[in-house]
Coordinates of C-alpha atoms in Angstrom, one line a residue:
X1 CA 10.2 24.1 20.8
X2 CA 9.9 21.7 23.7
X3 CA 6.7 20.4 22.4
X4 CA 8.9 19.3 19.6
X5 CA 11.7 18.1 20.6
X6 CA 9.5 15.6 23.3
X7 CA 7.4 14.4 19.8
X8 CA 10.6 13.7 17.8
X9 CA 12.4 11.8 21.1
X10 CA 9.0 9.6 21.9
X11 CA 9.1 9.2 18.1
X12 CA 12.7 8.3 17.4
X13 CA 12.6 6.2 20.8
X14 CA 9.7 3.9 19.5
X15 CA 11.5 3.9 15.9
X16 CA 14.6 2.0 17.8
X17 CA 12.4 -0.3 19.9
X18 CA 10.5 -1.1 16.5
X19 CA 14.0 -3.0 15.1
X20 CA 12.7 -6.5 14.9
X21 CA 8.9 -5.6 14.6
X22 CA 7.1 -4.7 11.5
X23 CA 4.1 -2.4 13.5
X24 CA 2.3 -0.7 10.3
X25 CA 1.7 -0.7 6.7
X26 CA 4.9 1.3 6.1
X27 CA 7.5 -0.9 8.4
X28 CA 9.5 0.0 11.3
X29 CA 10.9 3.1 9.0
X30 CA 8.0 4.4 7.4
X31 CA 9.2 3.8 4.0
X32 CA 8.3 -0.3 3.3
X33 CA 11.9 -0.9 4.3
X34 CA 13.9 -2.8 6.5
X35 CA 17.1 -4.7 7.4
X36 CA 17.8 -7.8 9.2
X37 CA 18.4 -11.4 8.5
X38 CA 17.3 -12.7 5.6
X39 CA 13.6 -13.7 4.4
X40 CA 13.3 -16.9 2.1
X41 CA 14.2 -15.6 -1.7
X42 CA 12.3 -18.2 -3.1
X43 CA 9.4 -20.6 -1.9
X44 CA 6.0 -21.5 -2.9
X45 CA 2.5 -22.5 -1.1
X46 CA 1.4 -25.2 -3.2
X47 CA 4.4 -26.9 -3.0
X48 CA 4.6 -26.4 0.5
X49 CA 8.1 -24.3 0.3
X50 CA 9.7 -22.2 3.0
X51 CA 5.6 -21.8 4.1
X52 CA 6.4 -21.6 7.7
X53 CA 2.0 -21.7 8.4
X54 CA -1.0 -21.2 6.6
X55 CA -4.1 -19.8 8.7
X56 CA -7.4 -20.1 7.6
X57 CA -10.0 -16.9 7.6
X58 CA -13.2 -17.1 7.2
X59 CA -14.0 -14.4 4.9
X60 CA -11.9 -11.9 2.9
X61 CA -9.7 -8.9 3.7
X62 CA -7.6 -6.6 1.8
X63 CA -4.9 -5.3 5.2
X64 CA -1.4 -6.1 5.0
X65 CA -0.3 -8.4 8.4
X66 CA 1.2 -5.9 11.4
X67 CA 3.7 -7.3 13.4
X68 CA 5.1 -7.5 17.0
X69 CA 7.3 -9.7 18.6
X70 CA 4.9 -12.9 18.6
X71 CA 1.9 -11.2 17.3
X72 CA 0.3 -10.5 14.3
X73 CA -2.8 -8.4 13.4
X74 CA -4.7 -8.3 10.3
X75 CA -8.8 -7.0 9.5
X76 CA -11.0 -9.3 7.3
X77 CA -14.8 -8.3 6.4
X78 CA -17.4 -9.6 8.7
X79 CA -18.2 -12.9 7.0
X80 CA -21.1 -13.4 5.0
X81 CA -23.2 -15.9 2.6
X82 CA -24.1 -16.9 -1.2
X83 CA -27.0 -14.6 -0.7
X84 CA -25.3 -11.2 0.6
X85 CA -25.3 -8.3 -1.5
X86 CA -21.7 -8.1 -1.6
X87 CA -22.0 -4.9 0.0
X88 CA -20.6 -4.5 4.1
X89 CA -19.1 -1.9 6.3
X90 CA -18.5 -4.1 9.7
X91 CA -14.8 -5.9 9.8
X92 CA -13.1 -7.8 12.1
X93 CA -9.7 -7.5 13.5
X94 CA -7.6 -10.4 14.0
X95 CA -4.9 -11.5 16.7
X96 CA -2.5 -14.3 15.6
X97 CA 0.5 -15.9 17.2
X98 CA 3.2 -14.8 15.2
X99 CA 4.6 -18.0 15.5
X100 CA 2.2 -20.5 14.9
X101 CA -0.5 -18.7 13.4
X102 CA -3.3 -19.5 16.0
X103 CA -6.0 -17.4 16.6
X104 CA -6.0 -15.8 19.9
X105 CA -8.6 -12.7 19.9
X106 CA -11.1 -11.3 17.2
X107 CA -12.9 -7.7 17.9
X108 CA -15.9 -6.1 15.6
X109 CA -15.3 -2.8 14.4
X110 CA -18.8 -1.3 13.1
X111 CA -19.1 0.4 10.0
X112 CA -21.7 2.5 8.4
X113 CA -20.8 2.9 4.8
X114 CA -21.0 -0.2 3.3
X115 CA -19.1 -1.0 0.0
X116 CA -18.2 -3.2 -2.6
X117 CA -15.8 -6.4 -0.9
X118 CA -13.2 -6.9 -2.7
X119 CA -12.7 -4.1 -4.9
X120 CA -9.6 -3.5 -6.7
X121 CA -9.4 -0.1 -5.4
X122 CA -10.2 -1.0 -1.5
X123 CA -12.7 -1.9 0.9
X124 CA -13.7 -1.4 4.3
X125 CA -10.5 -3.7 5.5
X126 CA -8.0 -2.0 3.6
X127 CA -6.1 -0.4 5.9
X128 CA -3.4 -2.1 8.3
X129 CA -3.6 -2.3 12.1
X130 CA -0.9 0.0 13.8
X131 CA 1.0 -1.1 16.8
X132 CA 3.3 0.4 19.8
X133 CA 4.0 -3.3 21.8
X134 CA 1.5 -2.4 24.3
X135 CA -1.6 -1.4 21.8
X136 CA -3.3 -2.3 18.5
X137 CA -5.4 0.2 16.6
X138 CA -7.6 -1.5 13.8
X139 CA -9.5 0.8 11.2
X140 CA -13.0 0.6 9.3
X141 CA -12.8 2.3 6.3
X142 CA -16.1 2.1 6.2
X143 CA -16.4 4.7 9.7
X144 CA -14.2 3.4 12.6
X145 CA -11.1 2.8 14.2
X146 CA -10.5 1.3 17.7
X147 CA -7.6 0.6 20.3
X148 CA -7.1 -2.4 22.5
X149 CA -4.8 -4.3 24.5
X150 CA -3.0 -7.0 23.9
X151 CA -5.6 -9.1 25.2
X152 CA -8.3 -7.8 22.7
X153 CA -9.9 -5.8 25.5
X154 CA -11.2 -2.7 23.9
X155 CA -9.9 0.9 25.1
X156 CA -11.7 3.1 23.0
X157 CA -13.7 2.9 19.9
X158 CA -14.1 6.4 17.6
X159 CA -16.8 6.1 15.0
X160 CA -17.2 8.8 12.7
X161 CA -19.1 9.5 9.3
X162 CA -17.0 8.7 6.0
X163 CA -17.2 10.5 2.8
X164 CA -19.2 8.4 0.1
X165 CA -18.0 10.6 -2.7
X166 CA -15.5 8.0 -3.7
X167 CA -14.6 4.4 -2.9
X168 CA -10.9 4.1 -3.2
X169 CA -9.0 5.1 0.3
X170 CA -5.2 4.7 -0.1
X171 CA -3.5 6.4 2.8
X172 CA -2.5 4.0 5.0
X173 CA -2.7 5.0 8.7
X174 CA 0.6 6.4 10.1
X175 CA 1.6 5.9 13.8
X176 CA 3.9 8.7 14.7
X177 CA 4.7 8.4 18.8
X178 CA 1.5 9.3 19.9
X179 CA -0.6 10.6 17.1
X180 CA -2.0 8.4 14.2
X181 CA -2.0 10.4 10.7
X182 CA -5.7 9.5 8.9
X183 CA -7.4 10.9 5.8
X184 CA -10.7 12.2 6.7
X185 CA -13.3 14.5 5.0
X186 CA -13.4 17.4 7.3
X187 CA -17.1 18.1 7.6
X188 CA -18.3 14.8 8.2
X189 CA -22.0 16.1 8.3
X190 CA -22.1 18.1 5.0
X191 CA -20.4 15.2 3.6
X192 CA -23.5 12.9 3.8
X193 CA -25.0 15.1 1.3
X194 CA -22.5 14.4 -1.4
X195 CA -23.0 11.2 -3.8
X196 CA -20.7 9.0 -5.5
X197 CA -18.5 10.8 -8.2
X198 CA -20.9 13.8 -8.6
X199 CA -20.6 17.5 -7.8
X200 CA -20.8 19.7 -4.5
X201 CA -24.2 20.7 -3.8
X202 CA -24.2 24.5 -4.5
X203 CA -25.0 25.2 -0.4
X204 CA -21.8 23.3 0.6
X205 CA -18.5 24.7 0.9
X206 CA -16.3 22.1 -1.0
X207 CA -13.7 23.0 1.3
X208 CA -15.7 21.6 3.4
X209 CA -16.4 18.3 2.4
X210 CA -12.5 18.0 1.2
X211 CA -10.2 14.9 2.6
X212 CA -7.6 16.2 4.8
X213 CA -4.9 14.7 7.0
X214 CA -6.1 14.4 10.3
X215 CA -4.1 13.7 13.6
X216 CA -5.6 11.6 15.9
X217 CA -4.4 11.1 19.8
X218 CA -3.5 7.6 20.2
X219 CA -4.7 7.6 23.9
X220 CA -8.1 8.7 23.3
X221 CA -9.1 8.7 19.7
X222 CA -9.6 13.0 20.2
X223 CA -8.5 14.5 17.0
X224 CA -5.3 16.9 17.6
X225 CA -5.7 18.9 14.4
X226 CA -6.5 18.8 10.7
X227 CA -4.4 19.5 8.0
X228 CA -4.2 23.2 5.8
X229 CA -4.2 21.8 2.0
X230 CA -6.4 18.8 1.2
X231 CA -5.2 15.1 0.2
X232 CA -7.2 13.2 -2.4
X233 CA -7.9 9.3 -1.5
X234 CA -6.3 8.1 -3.8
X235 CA -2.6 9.1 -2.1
X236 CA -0.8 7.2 0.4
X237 CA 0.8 10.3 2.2
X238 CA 3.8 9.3 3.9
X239 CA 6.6 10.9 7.0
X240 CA 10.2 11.6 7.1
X241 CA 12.5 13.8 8.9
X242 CA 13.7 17.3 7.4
X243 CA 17.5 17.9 7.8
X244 CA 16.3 20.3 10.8
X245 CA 14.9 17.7 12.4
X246 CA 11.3 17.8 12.3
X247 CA 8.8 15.3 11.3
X248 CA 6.8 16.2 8.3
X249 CA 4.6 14.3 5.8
X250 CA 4.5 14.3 1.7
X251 CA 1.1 14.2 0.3
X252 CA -1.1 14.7 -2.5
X253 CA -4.0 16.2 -4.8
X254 CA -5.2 14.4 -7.8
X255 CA -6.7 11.4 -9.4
X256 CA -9.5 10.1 -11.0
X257 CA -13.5 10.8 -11.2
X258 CA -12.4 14.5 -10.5
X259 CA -11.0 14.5 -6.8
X260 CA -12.5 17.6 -4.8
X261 CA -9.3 18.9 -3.2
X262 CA -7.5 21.6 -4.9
X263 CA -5.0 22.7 -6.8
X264 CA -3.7 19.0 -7.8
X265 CA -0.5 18.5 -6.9
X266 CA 1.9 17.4 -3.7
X267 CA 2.3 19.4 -0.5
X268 CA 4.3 19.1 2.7
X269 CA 3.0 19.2 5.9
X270 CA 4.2 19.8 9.6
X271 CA 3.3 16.5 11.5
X272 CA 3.4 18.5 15.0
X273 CA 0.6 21.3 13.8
X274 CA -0.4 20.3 10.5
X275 CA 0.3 23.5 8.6
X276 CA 1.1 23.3 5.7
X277 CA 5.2 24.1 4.8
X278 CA 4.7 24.4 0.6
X279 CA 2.4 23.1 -2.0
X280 CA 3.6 22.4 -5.8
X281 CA 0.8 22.2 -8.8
X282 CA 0.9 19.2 -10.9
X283 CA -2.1 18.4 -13.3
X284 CA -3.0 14.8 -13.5
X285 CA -3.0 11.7 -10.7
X286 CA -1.3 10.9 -7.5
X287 CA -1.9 7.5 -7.1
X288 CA 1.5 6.4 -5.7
X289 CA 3.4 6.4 -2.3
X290 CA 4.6 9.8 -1.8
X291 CA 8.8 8.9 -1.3
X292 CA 10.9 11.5 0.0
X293 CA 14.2 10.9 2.1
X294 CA 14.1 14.2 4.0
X295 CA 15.8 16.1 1.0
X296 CA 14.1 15.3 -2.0
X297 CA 10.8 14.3 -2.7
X298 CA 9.9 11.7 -5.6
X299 CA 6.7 12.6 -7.8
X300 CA 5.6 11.5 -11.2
X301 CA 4.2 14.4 -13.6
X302 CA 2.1 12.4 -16.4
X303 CA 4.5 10.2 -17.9
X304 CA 7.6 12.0 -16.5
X305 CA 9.4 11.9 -13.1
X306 CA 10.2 14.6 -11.1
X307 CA 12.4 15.1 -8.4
X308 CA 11.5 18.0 -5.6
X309 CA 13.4 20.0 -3.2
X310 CA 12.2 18.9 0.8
X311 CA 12.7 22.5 1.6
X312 CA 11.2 24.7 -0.7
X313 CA 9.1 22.2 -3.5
X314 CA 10.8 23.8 -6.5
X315 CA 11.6 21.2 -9.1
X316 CA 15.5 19.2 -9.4
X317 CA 14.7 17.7 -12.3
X318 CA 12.2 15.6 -14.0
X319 CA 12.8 13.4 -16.5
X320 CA 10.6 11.8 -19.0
X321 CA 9.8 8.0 -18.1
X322 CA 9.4 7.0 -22.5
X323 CA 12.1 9.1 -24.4
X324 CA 15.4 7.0 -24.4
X325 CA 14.2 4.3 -22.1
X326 CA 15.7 0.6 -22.3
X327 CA 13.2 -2.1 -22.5
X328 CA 14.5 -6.0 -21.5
X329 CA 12.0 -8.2 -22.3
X330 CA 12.6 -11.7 -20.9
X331 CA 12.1 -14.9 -22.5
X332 CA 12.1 -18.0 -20.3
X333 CA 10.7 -20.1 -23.1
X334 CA 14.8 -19.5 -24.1
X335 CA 16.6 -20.2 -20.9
X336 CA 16.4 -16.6 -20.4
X337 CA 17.0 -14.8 -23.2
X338 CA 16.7 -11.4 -23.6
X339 CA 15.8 -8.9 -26.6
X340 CA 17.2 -5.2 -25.8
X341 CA 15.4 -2.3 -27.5
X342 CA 16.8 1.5 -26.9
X343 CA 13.3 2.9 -27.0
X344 CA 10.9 1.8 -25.2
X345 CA 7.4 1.3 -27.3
X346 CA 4.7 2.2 -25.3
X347 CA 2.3 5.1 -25.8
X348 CA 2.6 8.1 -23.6
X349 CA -0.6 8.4 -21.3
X350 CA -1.7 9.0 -18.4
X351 CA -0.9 6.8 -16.1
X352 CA 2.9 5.8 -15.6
X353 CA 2.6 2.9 -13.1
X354 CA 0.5 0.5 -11.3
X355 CA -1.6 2.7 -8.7
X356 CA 0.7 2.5 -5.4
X357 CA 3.6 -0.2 -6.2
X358 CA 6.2 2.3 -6.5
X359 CA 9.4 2.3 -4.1
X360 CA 13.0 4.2 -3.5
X361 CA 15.6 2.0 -3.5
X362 CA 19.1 3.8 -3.2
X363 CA 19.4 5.6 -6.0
X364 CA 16.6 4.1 -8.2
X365 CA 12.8 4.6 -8.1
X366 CA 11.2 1.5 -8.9
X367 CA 7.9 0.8 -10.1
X368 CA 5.4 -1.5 -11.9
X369 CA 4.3 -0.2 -15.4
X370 CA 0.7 0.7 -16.3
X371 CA 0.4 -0.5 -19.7
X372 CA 2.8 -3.3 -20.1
X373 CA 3.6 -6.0 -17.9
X374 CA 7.0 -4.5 -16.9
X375 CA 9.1 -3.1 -13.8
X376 CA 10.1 -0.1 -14.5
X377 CA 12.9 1.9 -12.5
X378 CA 14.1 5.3 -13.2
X379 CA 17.8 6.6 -11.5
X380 CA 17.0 9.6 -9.5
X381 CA 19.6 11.9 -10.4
X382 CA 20.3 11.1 -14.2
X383 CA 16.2 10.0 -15.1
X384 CA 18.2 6.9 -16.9
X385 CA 15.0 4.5 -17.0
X386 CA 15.0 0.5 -17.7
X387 CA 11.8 -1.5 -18.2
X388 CA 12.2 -5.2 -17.6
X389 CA 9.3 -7.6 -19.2
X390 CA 8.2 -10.1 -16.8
X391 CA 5.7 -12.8 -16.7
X392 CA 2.4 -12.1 -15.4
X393 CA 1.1 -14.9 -13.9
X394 CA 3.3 -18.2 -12.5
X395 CA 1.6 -21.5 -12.6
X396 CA 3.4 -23.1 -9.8
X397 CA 3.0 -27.1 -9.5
X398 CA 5.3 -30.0 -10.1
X399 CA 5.4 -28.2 -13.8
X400 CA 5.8 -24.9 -13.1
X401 CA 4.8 -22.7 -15.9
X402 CA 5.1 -19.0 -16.7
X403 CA 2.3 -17.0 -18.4
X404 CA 3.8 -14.2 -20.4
X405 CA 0.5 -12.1 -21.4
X406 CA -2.6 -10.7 -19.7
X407 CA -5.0 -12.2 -22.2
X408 CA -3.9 -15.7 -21.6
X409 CA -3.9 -15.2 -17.7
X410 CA -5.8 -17.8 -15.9
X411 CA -8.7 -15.4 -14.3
X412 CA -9.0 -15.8 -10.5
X413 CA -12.2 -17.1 -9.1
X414 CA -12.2 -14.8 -6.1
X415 CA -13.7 -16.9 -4.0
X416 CA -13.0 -16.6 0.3
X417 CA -12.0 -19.8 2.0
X418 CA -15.4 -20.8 2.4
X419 CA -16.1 -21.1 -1.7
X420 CA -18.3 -18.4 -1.9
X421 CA -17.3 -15.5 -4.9
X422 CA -17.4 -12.0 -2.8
X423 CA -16.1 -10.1 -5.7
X424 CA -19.0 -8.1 -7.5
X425 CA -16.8 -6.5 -9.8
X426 CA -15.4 -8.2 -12.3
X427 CA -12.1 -6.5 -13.0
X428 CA -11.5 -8.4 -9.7
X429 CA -10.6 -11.2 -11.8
X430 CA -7.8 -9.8 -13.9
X431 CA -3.8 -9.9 -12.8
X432 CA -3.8 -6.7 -11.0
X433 CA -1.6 -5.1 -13.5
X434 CA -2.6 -1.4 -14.9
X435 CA -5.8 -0.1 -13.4
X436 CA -6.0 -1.1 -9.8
X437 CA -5.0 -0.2 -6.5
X438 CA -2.0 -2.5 -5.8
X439 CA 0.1 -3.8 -2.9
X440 CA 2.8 -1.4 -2.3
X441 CA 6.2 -3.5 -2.6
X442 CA 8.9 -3.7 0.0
X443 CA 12.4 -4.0 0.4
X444 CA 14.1 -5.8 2.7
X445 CA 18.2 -5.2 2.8
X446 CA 19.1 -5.7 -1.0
X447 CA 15.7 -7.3 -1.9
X448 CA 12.1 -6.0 -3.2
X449 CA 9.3 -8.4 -2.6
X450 CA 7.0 -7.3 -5.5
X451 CA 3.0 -9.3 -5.3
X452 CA 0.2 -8.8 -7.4
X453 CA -3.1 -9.3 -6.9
X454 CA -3.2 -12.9 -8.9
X455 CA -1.1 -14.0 -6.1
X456 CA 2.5 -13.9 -8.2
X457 CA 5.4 -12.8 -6.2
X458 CA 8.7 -10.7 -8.1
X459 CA 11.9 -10.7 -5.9
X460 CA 13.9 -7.9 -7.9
X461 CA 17.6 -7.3 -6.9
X462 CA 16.7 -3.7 -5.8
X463 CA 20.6 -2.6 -6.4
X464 CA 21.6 -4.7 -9.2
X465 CA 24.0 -2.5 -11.9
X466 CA 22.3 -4.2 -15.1
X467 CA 18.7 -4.4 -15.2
X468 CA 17.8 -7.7 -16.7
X469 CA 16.7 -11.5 -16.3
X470 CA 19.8 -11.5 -13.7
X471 CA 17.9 -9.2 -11.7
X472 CA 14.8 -11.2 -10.8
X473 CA 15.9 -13.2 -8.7
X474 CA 12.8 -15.3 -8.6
X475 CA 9.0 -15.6 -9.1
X476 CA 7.3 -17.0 -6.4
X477 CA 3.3 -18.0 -5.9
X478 CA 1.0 -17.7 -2.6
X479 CA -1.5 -20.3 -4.1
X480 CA -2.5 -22.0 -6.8
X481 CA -3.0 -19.9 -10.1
X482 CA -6.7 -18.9 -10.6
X483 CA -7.7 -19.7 -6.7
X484 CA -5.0 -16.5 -5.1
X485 CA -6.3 -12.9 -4.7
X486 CA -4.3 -10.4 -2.7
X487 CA -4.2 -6.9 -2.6
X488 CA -1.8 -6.6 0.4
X489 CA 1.5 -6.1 1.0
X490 CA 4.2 -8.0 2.7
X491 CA 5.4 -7.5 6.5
X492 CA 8.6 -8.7 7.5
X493 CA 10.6 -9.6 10.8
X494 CA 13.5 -11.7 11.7
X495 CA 13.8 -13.1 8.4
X496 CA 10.3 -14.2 8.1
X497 CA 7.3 -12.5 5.8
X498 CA 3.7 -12.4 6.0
X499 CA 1.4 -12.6 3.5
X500 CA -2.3 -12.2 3.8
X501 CA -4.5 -13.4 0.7
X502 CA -8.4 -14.0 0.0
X503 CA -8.5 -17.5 1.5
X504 CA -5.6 -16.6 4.9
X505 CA -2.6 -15.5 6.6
X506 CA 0.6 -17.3 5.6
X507 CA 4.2 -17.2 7.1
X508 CA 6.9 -17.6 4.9
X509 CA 10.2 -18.6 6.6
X510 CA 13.1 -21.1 5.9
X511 CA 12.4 -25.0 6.1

């Protein structure tokens, strides 16, 4: 008991000191939320907007920007030329001033799986540094993860052997007072015997060579224990607080090219020990962030949304995301017009949103549509669920225009700072709508800051009573159209957000 009461106080204590910081993927609350004064609504980079300072990197990244009082930390691949085979595992990790946006520090971190850059389901720089004030922790997805000091001086650096089974790696690190939550496959030697998207070998265990949370001490990179029930990649697991007050963490089984880990579905896991508190089947994906508010926890079943019990997993409700929903489409060509349908006309599949960009938001769940270029949000306790059509791509210039359809989307040209295309794959060049691994939106006080990977920004009045055009309260860009490419999300502090994209690190903040 006394070992858990000191993890929740150290926890809590750091949670308090985090107010005006944003020091991981997740925020200062673990959930992409946060209050404080209030970020620019609207701005733009090429018209020079609200932009506070653009910093140059030389090559490409995918983390979202961490945040401590007048620092910032962000990964980027190592950089490389027109004749590299697209294919690296070394990063490096980044130390800006906050304020300015100079570059103070840069550290390697060393890699030995090398994979595609720029893919729209990850890369080796897809994960978001984690800070306390006093340390930074940058991770390789490709087979490392380091701390240092404020200075860039180097603490300790743990290397280890990733699965190659698949590429996509969702769960963003989690820094929980002094154990960072990971996804690891659990025999890391077996593992090498594994290849892309193909079966077990029959001599392996597939236990073995499952993903599984993994606690790791932030002092010395030791691992503290490893998770009962497996968590697919394609999850971004994520902590709250049970009513009784201990720290647990929501994750889940499931996804595409036949995920190892079994039975699909969600669990709950002690963050002290790691055991494993229930586990509820669903068939299907998990590619979302993994909400829960300490009492319920959020899932999506197919094209349906369920809500769970924290306590015992058994089901709420669930509610289907098609039958009887309301569908706004938007017409800005007509100062706004709207056309309101009572069913929504989209074909029941598989996927019900854009992999990751879902968010709770009071008492709605919000997300971004898979098949049409819509955000969707469903209420939690009556399943009532409202699509609003937006544009997909903004054209921003002295004549701004709005592109309302994917196929006539300006395709991005995914080429770093330096003019050199690192994107092998060419779904790269799409909007980032539908089948991709997106930037997980956030809300700050009343506001969701929604981007997409062609570099379009959605500002969505998270708690507005009628879903339509007077709900998005703005589009923004964070580049010219057909030059942008992001698959991060935003950070926030002291009304200020930071942005990282292909080409750099921008600040947005008031004139």
């Amino acid at each position: 008991m006394l070992r858990h009461s000191l993890f929740c106080y150290c926890f809590l204590t750091a949670t308090i000191a985090f107010a005006q910081h944003w020091p991981q993927a997740s925020g200062p609350n673990l959930n992409w939320k946060a209050e404080g004064p209030e970020p620019p609504l609207t701005w733009s980079v090429v018209n020079n907007r609200n932009i506070r300072w653009r910093t140059t990197l030389p090559e490409g990244g995918q983390s979202a920007v961490t945040v401590w009082g007048n620092r910032a930390f962000v990964t980027t691949h190592h950089p490389m030329d027109e004749t590299s085979d697209r294919l690296e595992s070394n990063i490096v990790g980044y130390c800006l001033d906050a304020d300015t946006g100079r570059i103070l520090w840069t550290v390697d971190l060393p890699g030995t799986d090398p994979v595609q850059t720029a893919g729209i389901f990850s890369d080796a720089t897809v994960f978001a540094p984690v800070t306390d004030g006093e340390h930074v922790w940058f991770f390789n997805r490709c087979g490392s993860m380091g701390c240092f000091d404020f200075d860039g001086n180097q603490i300790w650096l743990r290397e280890y052997q990733p699965r190659k089974r698949h590429t996509n790696r969702q769960c963003e690190p989690i820094l929980l007072g002094d154990r960072i939550i990971t996804v690891e496959v659990r025999d890391k030697e077996a593992a090498q015997q594994l290849e892309r998207h193909k079966p077990v070998p029959d001599a392996i265990n597939p236990r073995d060579v499952w993903t599984y949370l993994h606690a790791i001490d932030k002092h010395t990179g030791e691992v503290v224990w490893i998770g009962e029930t497996g968590t697919s990649v394609h999850n971004t697991p994520m902590a709250a607080q049970l009513p009784d007050g201990r720290w647990a963490i929501a994750h889940g089984r499931g996804g595409g090219h036949g995920p190892l880990e079994k039975p699909y579905g969600v669990s709950l896991t002690l963050a002290t020990t790691g055991q494993t508190l229930w586990s509820r089947e669903f068939a299907g994906d998990c590619s979302w962030n993994s909400h829960w508010d300490g009492h319920r926890v959020f899932w999506f079943d197919h094209m349906s949304h369920v809500v769970l019990d924290a306590a015992t997993g058994r089901t709420i409700s669930s509610h289907s995301l098609v039958e009887n929903a309301k569908f706004i489409d938007r017409h800005p060509h007509t100062g706004g017009a709207r056309r309101d349908q009572e069913k929504l006309t989209i074909t029941p599949g598989r996927m019900p949103l854009t992999n990751q960009t879902n968010i709770v938001a009071g008492n709605w769940h919000y997300f971004l549509a898979h098949d049409i270029t819509a955000i969707g949000r469903v209420h939690l306790e009556t399943g009532r669920t409202e699509y609003l059509r937006v544009p997909v791509q903004l054209v921003a210039g002295d004549e701004p225009r709005e592109i309302l359809e994917k196929n006539d989307a300006i395709p991005n040209d995914t080429k770093n700072s330096r003019g050199i295309d690192i994107a092998p794959d060419k779904r790269a060049k799409g909007t980032g709508w539908g089948h991709v691994s997106a930037a997980s939106p956030i809300l700050i006080n009343r506001h969701l800051f929604i981007p997409i990977m062609n570099g379009t920004v959605y500002v969505v009045d998270a708690f507005a009573e009628t879903f339509d055009q007077t709900a998005l309260i703005s589009i923004n860009d964070l580049g010219p159209a057909g030059e942008t490419w992001t698959l991060a999300s935003f950070s926030y502090a002291n009304g200020r957000l930071w942005m990282h994209t292909m080409k750099e690190v921008i600040c947005i903040g008031e004139d």
